């Protein structure tokens, strides 16, 4: 009788476990599909619509695409976008590759310090970096221009960021740390035996670098260029702050301008957005194809190896100076000009007279700003909530993709990665359109920004979780199941604790990028839902440069502290740098 009761109870327990698992899987799939597909479909649909008379429904039309593809200005727009993105990507790749080679392959001093500091520029919000370079290299108020004009007693403009080359420079050096990290990983994982053989055969260092090293890392070079190209072509801060004032338009600035015209040209902006979406999709597709063919360039070895660093002799002092110059240009100058500006009553070039006017009034003004504390609360709420939701959803999605044999799981993986092709401004536009028509009470509230952040950063959370998931052997879950644990219990008490290092690393990363996010927020915020990046944008538009600088300095210090905490936590939980 007891055996019969056990037989009857066990299937019921298994059924409950089965139902809960499939319920959670179904919810995760629906959320990923909703976040990735619904805004995209509304964006495409809106690009074929045009407003009719006031109070009348919009009409289907091809006029938006006709305006985009038959207007002579469109070719200039495309040319500006491709030139800007290509120039910025090439500049950042050249700087990053050179520094990565010096750091990984030579005996240049300060290598460990440079690698540790390489993450610092990545935490500076783009709008602050661009603002700092306006203060440094503007033809009228730029510190560098004014100092050189005084030194040479001339009115000549030495630097001008309000040009297409100036835009390439600012965006290129902003992305140089990313190129450095990408190429450092490639140089570190490459077998250096061919380089050593070439050196022993009498080849010079430059010959080895050109004919051996760069050929071996060609897939990494090409993939890094495509990543940097996509990052540049979807950039908003540089085109908006440097291009719009002088009439240099690219796709992102044209989208922003079309929306803020009166009357708003949302259909035209959607057509521009679809075009930009196609460009980023092609770039990411080419990068994925190139990565899949990287094995043709691999060197095979069954031994562990430690690369022998190249002795540069006296040239190592020159390369050390290059490292120092890199740090000064990328980190020190932008941060110091923001600090200097924040200590003035009004923006002025550094001088002894200005030094006597140093004050903390700008910081007091920001702290007393009516919306300051609500803005900080909004930013922290969005950052913490987005990071938590993304990592939990990413853990479930990665479990489905890695652990199960469900048909179509590859589709879920692709759905969770789809937001990668969305430039931030395009994502903001698509979500704005979506929830204008789907009246579920989120438009004009902070919840629509939470949806945008969750969509934008879902691929990063999934990647962090998947990287850790593949390192957990499924026998642990099988043992728990044989011991009578339900799927929910084993996932909560076994999988999540073992995923803790990867989930924590991803949580901190999403937290930081959420705090500095601007491009998707600029179209979605409303009075009362402003975040810190929007407050910086409004201060810039109002000409409050010293208050903007003070807020920027406080934000950079906050993000730097978060990165330091992340590194300490990473060491505690054994999170590797990779």
XYZ file of C-alpha atoms in Angstrom:
578
model
C 0.000 0.000 0.000
C 2.852 2.369 0.891
C 4.548 1.521 -2.399
C 1.342 2.334 -4.290
C 0.988 5.680 -2.507
C 4.629 6.491 -3.341
C 4.032 5.622 -6.982
C 1.003 7.899 -7.076
C 2.687 10.828 -5.313
C 5.887 10.765 -7.369
C 4.304 11.394 -10.791
C 2.303 14.287 -9.329
C 5.491 15.826 -7.963
C 7.231 15.340 -11.285
C 4.273 16.922 -13.075
C 4.454 19.988 -10.843
C 8.205 20.234 -11.457
C 7.673 19.832 -15.211
C 4.964 22.501 -15.274
C 6.987 25.051 -13.306
C 10.021 24.571 -15.532
C 8.076 25.008 -18.745
C 6.192 27.970 -17.315
C 9.452 29.786 -16.515
C 10.924 28.851 -19.905
C 7.790 30.084 -21.662
C 7.807 33.387 -19.786
C 11.529 33.928 -20.596
C 10.924 33.239 -24.290
C 7.936 35.593 -24.400
C 9.838 38.397 -22.649
C 12.853 38.034 -24.983
C 10.597 37.971 -28.055
C 8.580 40.965 -26.857
C 11.653 43.068 -26.041
C 13.432 42.259 -29.303
C 10.672 41.975 -31.917
C 7.713 44.177 -30.996
C 9.564 47.548 -31.109
C 11.260 46.504 -34.360
C 7.920 45.687 -36.010
C 6.383 48.976 -34.889
C 9.410 50.895 -36.179
C 9.141 49.278 -39.620
C 5.378 49.823 -39.683
C 5.727 53.500 -38.715
C 8.269 54.073 -41.498
C 5.438 53.409 -43.995
C 2.956 55.777 -42.327
C 2.365 59.489 -42.714
C 0.048 61.723 -40.680
C -3.213 62.718 -42.325
C -5.336 65.678 -41.284
C -5.465 66.448 -37.540
C -7.682 63.953 -35.757
C -7.562 61.509 -38.665
C -5.694 58.170 -38.691
C -2.299 57.976 -40.394
C -2.137 56.753 -43.982
C 0.057 54.080 -45.571
C 2.668 55.627 -47.865
C 6.076 55.135 -49.457
C 6.788 58.854 -49.237
C 9.139 58.500 -46.277
C 11.446 56.149 -48.162
C 11.044 58.228 -51.313
C 12.237 61.286 -49.383
C 15.134 59.344 -47.885
C 16.417 57.643 -51.040
C 15.684 60.234 -53.735
C 16.801 63.348 -51.879
C 20.258 64.530 -52.928
C 21.018 65.320 -49.276
C 20.674 61.615 -48.471
C 23.847 60.782 -50.380
C 25.706 63.450 -48.442
C 24.212 62.024 -45.252
C 25.349 58.513 -46.171
C 28.790 59.789 -47.139
C 29.171 61.709 -43.870
C 28.029 58.693 -41.837
C 30.366 56.225 -43.558
C 33.301 58.660 -43.556
C 32.826 59.516 -39.888
C 32.422 55.892 -38.771
C 35.305 54.595 -40.928
C 37.696 57.372 -39.914
C 36.918 57.015 -36.208
C 37.218 53.206 -36.381
C 40.564 53.331 -38.213
C 41.993 55.891 -35.772
C 40.938 53.948 -32.677
C 42.126 50.648 -34.191
C 45.574 52.048 -35.075
C 46.046 53.547 -31.606
C 44.655 50.505 -29.801
C 46.639 47.963 -31.853
C 49.927 49.809 -31.437
C 49.468 50.138 -27.680
C 48.297 46.525 -27.336
C 51.377 45.266 -29.216
C 53.706 47.371 -27.069
C 51.923 46.179 -23.937
C 51.830 42.464 -24.769
C 54.957 41.905 -26.856
C 57.642 44.341 -25.654
C 59.483 45.287 -22.474
C 58.010 48.789 -22.387
C 57.815 50.156 -18.807
C 54.497 50.840 -17.044
C 52.715 47.973 -18.853
C 50.698 46.752 -15.880
C 49.680 50.304 -15.001
C 48.537 51.037 -18.552
C 46.394 47.895 -18.667
C 44.810 48.728 -15.321
C 44.067 52.294 -16.420
C 42.655 51.214 -19.777
C 39.227 50.654 -18.252
C 39.024 54.209 -16.862
C 38.107 55.966 -20.156
C 35.352 53.424 -20.751
C 33.457 54.627 -17.670
C 33.441 58.286 -18.739
C 29.996 58.987 -20.276
C 30.223 59.936 -23.927
C 28.557 63.317 -23.467
C 31.145 64.287 -20.827
C 34.029 63.150 -23.016
C 32.746 65.215 -25.952
C 32.081 68.214 -23.691
C 35.618 68.004 -22.325
C 37.077 68.041 -25.834
C 34.927 71.030 -26.777
C 36.493 72.853 -23.832
C 39.912 71.682 -24.999
C 39.756 72.124 -28.773
C 36.910 74.489 -29.630
C 38.184 77.226 -31.983
C 36.742 79.935 -29.691
C 36.906 78.676 -26.100
C 39.253 75.681 -26.392
C 42.002 75.693 -23.768
C 44.577 74.240 -26.165
C 43.824 76.828 -28.833
C 43.901 79.759 -26.410
C 47.130 78.646 -24.754
C 48.878 78.150 -28.109
C 47.573 81.467 -29.411
C 48.993 83.209 -26.362
C 52.277 81.358 -26.650
C 52.752 82.220 -30.358
C 50.935 85.594 -30.254
C 48.588 84.698 -33.117
C 44.896 84.366 -33.857
C 45.369 81.127 -35.787
C 43.069 78.228 -34.879
C 45.227 75.180 -34.177
C 42.434 72.710 -33.383
C 38.784 72.633 -34.443
C 36.553 69.814 -33.231
C 33.598 71.255 -35.170
C 34.721 69.560 -38.393
C 34.386 66.034 -39.764
C 38.062 65.239 -38.939
C 37.477 66.733 -35.475
C 34.485 64.440 -34.989
C 36.599 61.460 -36.108
C 39.309 62.447 -33.634
C 37.004 62.737 -30.628
C 35.095 59.527 -31.342
C 38.274 57.677 -32.361
C 40.210 58.404 -29.179
C 37.068 57.738 -27.133
C 36.909 54.186 -28.548
C 40.701 53.611 -28.505
C 40.578 51.906 -25.057
C 38.055 49.389 -26.432
C 40.361 48.666 -29.384
C 43.256 48.301 -26.932
C 41.378 45.708 -24.862
C 40.206 43.779 -27.946
C 43.665 43.598 -29.501
C 45.397 42.877 -26.181
C 43.278 39.748 -25.869
C 44.227 38.735 -29.428
C 47.969 39.250 -28.865
C 47.823 37.442 -25.513
C 46.156 34.332 -26.953
C 48.381 34.118 -30.044
C 51.228 31.573 -30.183
C 54.416 33.710 -30.439
C 56.646 30.915 -31.773
C 56.484 32.229 -35.357
C 57.559 35.677 -34.186
C 60.487 34.200 -32.286
C 61.497 32.124 -35.303
C 61.446 35.234 -37.494
C 63.593 37.143 -35.007
C 66.084 34.289 -34.837
C 66.240 34.338 -38.661
C 67.422 37.942 -38.593
C 64.179 39.832 -39.248
C 63.851 43.254 -37.658
C 61.178 44.069 -35.103
C 59.161 46.090 -37.625
C 59.409 43.314 -40.228
C 58.176 40.763 -37.695
C 55.295 43.019 -36.670
C 54.269 43.721 -40.278
C 54.813 40.325 -41.913
C 54.069 37.894 -39.061
C 52.213 39.416 -36.112
C 49.653 41.510 -37.981
C 48.902 38.656 -40.392
C 48.285 36.230 -37.542
C 45.906 38.633 -35.808
C 44.196 39.725 -39.036
C 40.806 38.196 -38.046
C 40.964 40.045 -34.722
C 41.913 43.258 -36.546
C 39.040 42.948 -38.999
C 36.531 41.963 -36.315
C 37.672 44.825 -34.073
C 37.335 47.282 -36.958
C 33.761 46.153 -37.603
C 32.881 46.454 -33.912
C 34.399 49.941 -33.764
C 32.677 50.905 -37.039
C 29.273 49.885 -35.670
C 29.952 51.732 -32.402
C 30.885 54.872 -34.358
C 27.987 54.813 -36.829
C 25.473 54.499 -33.971
C 27.196 57.226 -31.912
C 24.891 60.068 -30.895
C 26.844 62.378 -28.599
C 29.634 63.283 -31.043
C 27.361 64.067 -34.045
C 24.856 65.923 -31.847
C 27.332 68.149 -30.003
C 29.935 68.618 -32.747
C 28.110 68.047 -36.048
C 24.680 69.661 -35.636
C 25.970 73.145 -34.657
C 27.892 73.419 -37.966
C 25.509 71.493 -40.225
C 27.408 68.189 -40.452
C 24.649 65.588 -40.411
C 24.886 61.819 -39.960
C 22.058 59.338 -39.514
C 21.770 59.617 -35.729
C 21.673 63.409 -35.721
C 19.169 63.416 -38.619
C 16.878 61.049 -36.694
C 17.038 63.302 -33.645
C 16.420 66.422 -35.712
C 13.461 64.903 -37.606
C 11.730 63.998 -34.337
C 12.278 67.445 -32.810
C 11.038 69.376 -35.845
C 7.611 70.977 -35.736
C 5.535 69.162 -36.732
C 7.443 66.041 -35.752
C 8.497 63.871 -38.707
C 8.309 60.473 -36.976
C 7.720 58.580 -40.228
C 10.786 60.167 -41.828
C 12.839 59.494 -38.687
C 11.702 55.859 -38.808
C 12.853 55.522 -42.417
C 16.247 56.938 -41.452
C 16.303 54.554 -38.485
C 15.552 51.501 -40.647
C 18.437 52.468 -42.941
C 20.791 52.858 -39.991
C 19.539 49.554 -38.610
C 20.436 47.846 -41.899
C 23.946 49.322 -41.794
C 24.590 48.117 -38.229
C 23.086 44.704 -39.040
C 25.454 44.300 -41.988
C 28.410 45.246 -39.810
C 27.518 42.783 -37.047
C 26.760 40.023 -39.589
C 30.144 40.562 -41.269
C 31.845 40.461 -37.862
C 30.139 37.174 -36.919
C 31.038 35.608 -40.286
C 34.628 36.694 -39.895
C 34.809 35.289 -36.359
C 33.536 31.911 -37.588
C 36.375 31.758 -40.139
C 39.096 32.712 -37.654
C 40.404 29.132 -37.435
C 42.098 29.569 -40.832
C 44.541 31.929 -39.144
C 45.106 29.896 -35.959
C 48.407 28.401 -34.886
C 48.144 24.976 -33.288
C 50.145 24.045 -30.224
C 49.639 21.508 -27.475
C 51.957 23.228 -25.041
C 51.420 26.070 -22.669
C 53.596 29.020 -23.531
C 54.699 32.354 -22.150
C 55.571 34.841 -24.890
C 59.144 36.124 -24.818
C 58.972 39.891 -24.743
C 60.897 41.807 -27.359
C 63.748 43.910 -25.964
C 63.385 47.411 -27.398
C 66.632 48.650 -25.883
C 66.763 52.418 -25.608
C 63.571 52.665 -27.677
C 61.602 51.476 -24.644
C 61.844 54.992 -23.190
C 60.135 56.350 -26.309
C 57.389 53.735 -26.081
C 56.970 54.543 -22.377
C 56.519 58.188 -23.398
C 53.847 57.040 -25.891
C 52.022 55.293 -23.053
C 52.168 58.441 -20.940
C 50.957 60.604 -23.846
C 48.084 58.160 -24.417
C 47.035 58.435 -20.771
C 47.287 62.237 -20.845
C 45.145 62.571 -24.001
C 42.554 59.919 -23.175
C 42.101 60.429 -19.429
C 44.034 63.266 -17.826
C 43.262 66.218 -20.117
C 39.483 65.578 -20.369
C 39.140 65.020 -16.626
C 41.320 67.984 -15.619
C 39.482 70.409 -17.895
C 36.193 69.309 -16.341
C 37.640 69.756 -12.838
C 39.006 73.200 -13.748
C 35.718 74.303 -15.282
C 33.780 73.062 -12.248
C 35.851 75.301 -9.949
C 35.061 78.524 -11.822
C 32.112 80.914 -11.614
C 32.096 80.997 -15.416
C 34.133 79.049 -17.938
C 37.580 80.593 -18.553
C 40.969 79.455 -19.785
C 43.443 78.463 -17.018
C 45.479 81.438 -15.801
C 46.799 82.948 -12.569
C 43.907 85.394 -12.545
C 41.391 82.585 -12.982
C 43.131 80.601 -10.246
C 42.187 83.348 -7.794
C 38.532 82.853 -8.712
C 38.405 79.176 -7.709
C 35.130 78.342 -5.978
C 32.871 75.418 -5.149
C 29.729 77.328 -6.105
C 29.040 75.048 -9.071
C 28.933 71.978 -6.813
C 26.632 73.772 -4.378
C 24.390 74.829 -7.259
C 24.130 71.239 -8.504
C 23.424 69.833 -5.041
C 20.725 72.479 -4.541
C 19.287 71.935 -8.028
C 15.517 71.275 -7.715
C 15.568 68.040 -9.728
C 19.023 66.793 -8.689
C 18.093 64.240 -6.046
C 15.084 62.927 -7.954
C 17.341 62.567 -11.002
C 19.896 60.604 -8.983
C 17.125 58.384 -7.598
C 15.813 57.745 -11.107
C 19.268 56.809 -12.379
C 19.996 54.483 -9.469
C 16.547 52.875 -9.672
C 16.900 52.219 -13.399
C 20.475 50.980 -13.078
C 19.852 48.581 -10.180
C 16.523 47.306 -11.528
C 17.820 46.857 -15.077
C 20.935 45.009 -13.916
C 18.936 42.669 -11.668
C 16.230 41.866 -14.227
C 18.720 41.405 -17.064
C 20.945 38.993 -15.172
C 18.012 36.891 -13.932
C 16.521 36.722 -17.426
C 19.973 36.082 -18.895
C 20.508 33.169 -16.498
C 17.269 31.487 -17.620
C 17.949 32.113 -21.315
C 21.520 30.813 -21.064
C 20.258 27.682 -19.250
C 17.759 27.033 -22.066
C 20.376 27.545 -24.782
C 23.244 25.659 -23.111
C 21.491 22.936 -21.104
C 18.439 21.885 -23.085
C 17.881 20.269 -26.459
C 14.681 22.155 -27.150
C 14.079 22.663 -30.850
C 14.541 26.268 -31.829
C 16.713 27.202 -28.841
C 19.089 28.804 -31.339
C 16.227 31.154 -32.195
C 15.999 32.240 -28.555
C 19.753 32.867 -28.535
C 19.395 35.022 -31.649
C 16.395 36.854 -30.204
C 18.324 37.765 -27.058
C 21.187 39.033 -29.246
C 18.986 40.984 -31.673
C 19.116 44.282 -29.705
C 22.838 44.437 -30.518
C 21.934 45.709 -33.983
C 19.818 48.543 -32.521
C 21.692 51.833 -32.207
C 20.628 53.441 -28.941
C 18.754 56.278 -30.645
C 16.945 53.854 -32.981
C 15.960 51.703 -30.015
C 14.586 54.746 -28.209
C 12.596 55.720 -31.309
C 11.172 52.222 -31.830
C 10.107 51.903 -28.190
C 8.586 55.391 -28.262
C 6.502 54.468 -31.328
C 5.570 51.078 -29.885
C 4.153 52.374 -26.620
C 2.496 55.374 -28.221
C 0.225 52.887 -29.998
C 0.131 50.191 -27.298
C -1.490 52.236 -24.571
C -0.601 50.132 -21.519
C 0.233 53.080 -19.270
C 4.037 53.162 -19.565
C 4.499 56.003 -22.065
C 5.747 59.143 -20.316
C 6.725 57.195 -17.184
C 9.989 55.816 -15.904
C 8.836 52.302 -16.836
C 9.275 52.940 -20.551
C 12.909 53.829 -19.877
C 13.284 50.607 -17.879
C 11.958 48.665 -20.883
C 14.431 50.465 -23.147
C 17.386 49.754 -20.848
C 16.377 46.106 -20.435
C 16.121 45.695 -24.213
C 19.398 47.494 -24.935
C 21.501 45.555 -22.425
C 19.854 42.121 -22.642
C 22.575 40.757 -25.001
C 25.337 41.668 -22.550
C 23.637 39.991 -19.598
C 22.971 36.851 -21.661
C 26.597 36.683 -22.795
C 27.929 36.988 -19.243
C 25.549 34.257 -18.038
C 26.249 31.928 -20.999
C 30.020 32.190 -20.524
C 29.633 30.986 -16.943
C 26.931 28.405 -17.760
C 29.150 26.409 -20.121
C 31.654 25.953 -17.281
C 29.110 24.211 -15.016
C 28.820 20.464 -15.590
C 25.270 19.199 -15.969
C 25.987 16.221 -13.657
C 25.405 18.527 -10.664
C 21.835 19.197 -11.774
C 21.309 15.527 -12.647
C 22.438 14.503 -9.158
C 20.013 16.975 -7.600
C 17.169 15.627 -9.746
C 17.956 12.047 -8.745
C 17.814 13.175 -5.112
C 14.266 14.415 -5.615
C 14.907 18.134 -6.139
C 12.572 19.981 -8.474
C 13.926 21.981 -11.385
C 13.182 25.258 -9.585
C 15.025 24.046 -6.480
C 18.104 22.870 -8.372
C 18.188 26.078 -10.422
C 17.885 28.245 -7.317
C 20.218 26.284 -5.019
C 22.773 24.902 -7.490
C 22.844 26.760 -10.801
C 22.488 30.337 -9.537
C 25.141 30.013 -6.784
C 27.595 28.489 -9.276
C 26.798 31.266 -11.748
C 27.418 33.924 -9.087
C 30.815 35.172 -10.391
C 29.581 35.636 -13.964
C 26.219 37.025 -12.888
C 27.898 39.476 -10.523
C 30.340 40.649 -13.189
C 27.497 41.129 -15.673
C 25.344 42.863 -13.042
C 28.064 45.427 -12.304
C 28.724 46.016 -16.004
C 25.028 46.574 -16.791
C 24.756 48.825 -13.722
C 27.581 51.076 -14.972
C 26.428 51.339 -18.603
C 22.859 52.008 -17.445
C 23.979 55.001 -15.367
C 25.856 56.540 -18.311
C 23.228 55.754 -20.986
C 21.991 58.757 -23.005
C 21.095 57.846 -26.595
C 18.038 55.700 -25.838
C 16.932 57.993 -22.993
C 16.939 61.227 -25.010
C 13.655 60.364 -26.782
C 11.884 58.687 -23.850
C 12.284 60.907 -20.809
C 9.563 63.260 -19.618
C 9.340 65.785 -16.758
C 9.971 63.901 -13.539
C 11.745 60.938 -15.177
C 15.042 62.647 -16.021
C 18.248 60.691 -15.357
C 21.759 62.021 -14.766
C 22.797 61.822 -18.430
C 19.688 63.805 -19.422
C 20.458 66.409 -16.768
C 23.953 66.804 -18.261
C 22.398 67.180 -21.729
C 19.997 69.880 -20.513
C 22.774 71.756 -18.716
C 24.750 71.766 -21.962
C 21.797 73.080 -23.958
C 21.263 75.816 -21.350
C 24.911 76.888 -21.546
C 25.567 76.024 -17.864
C 29.074 74.699 -18.515
C 30.490 75.015 -15.006
C 27.486 73.272 -13.440
C 27.698 70.583 -16.124
C 31.388 70.092 -15.293
C 30.673 69.780 -11.582
C 27.988 67.165 -12.173
C 30.298 65.362 -14.599
C 33.156 65.203 -12.103
C 30.844 63.759 -9.444
C 29.459 61.183 -11.898
C 32.920 60.092 -13.083
C 34.102 59.656 -9.486
C 30.973 57.623 -8.684
C 31.485 55.340 -11.682
C 35.178 54.985 -10.871
C 34.288 53.877 -7.338
C 31.847 51.330 -8.771
C 34.591 49.925 -11.013
C 36.969 49.656 -8.066
C 34.289 47.843 -6.069
C 33.732 45.554 -9.063
C 37.433 44.685 -9.183
C 37.519 43.946 -5.448
C 34.416 41.779 -5.701
C 35.871 40.091 -8.758
C 39.018 39.141 -6.862
C 36.945 37.830 -3.967
C 34.825 35.588 -6.189
C 37.621 34.718 -8.585
C 36.226 36.527 -11.622
C 38.905 36.568 -14.290
C 39.710 39.606 -16.390
C 38.522 37.896 -19.512
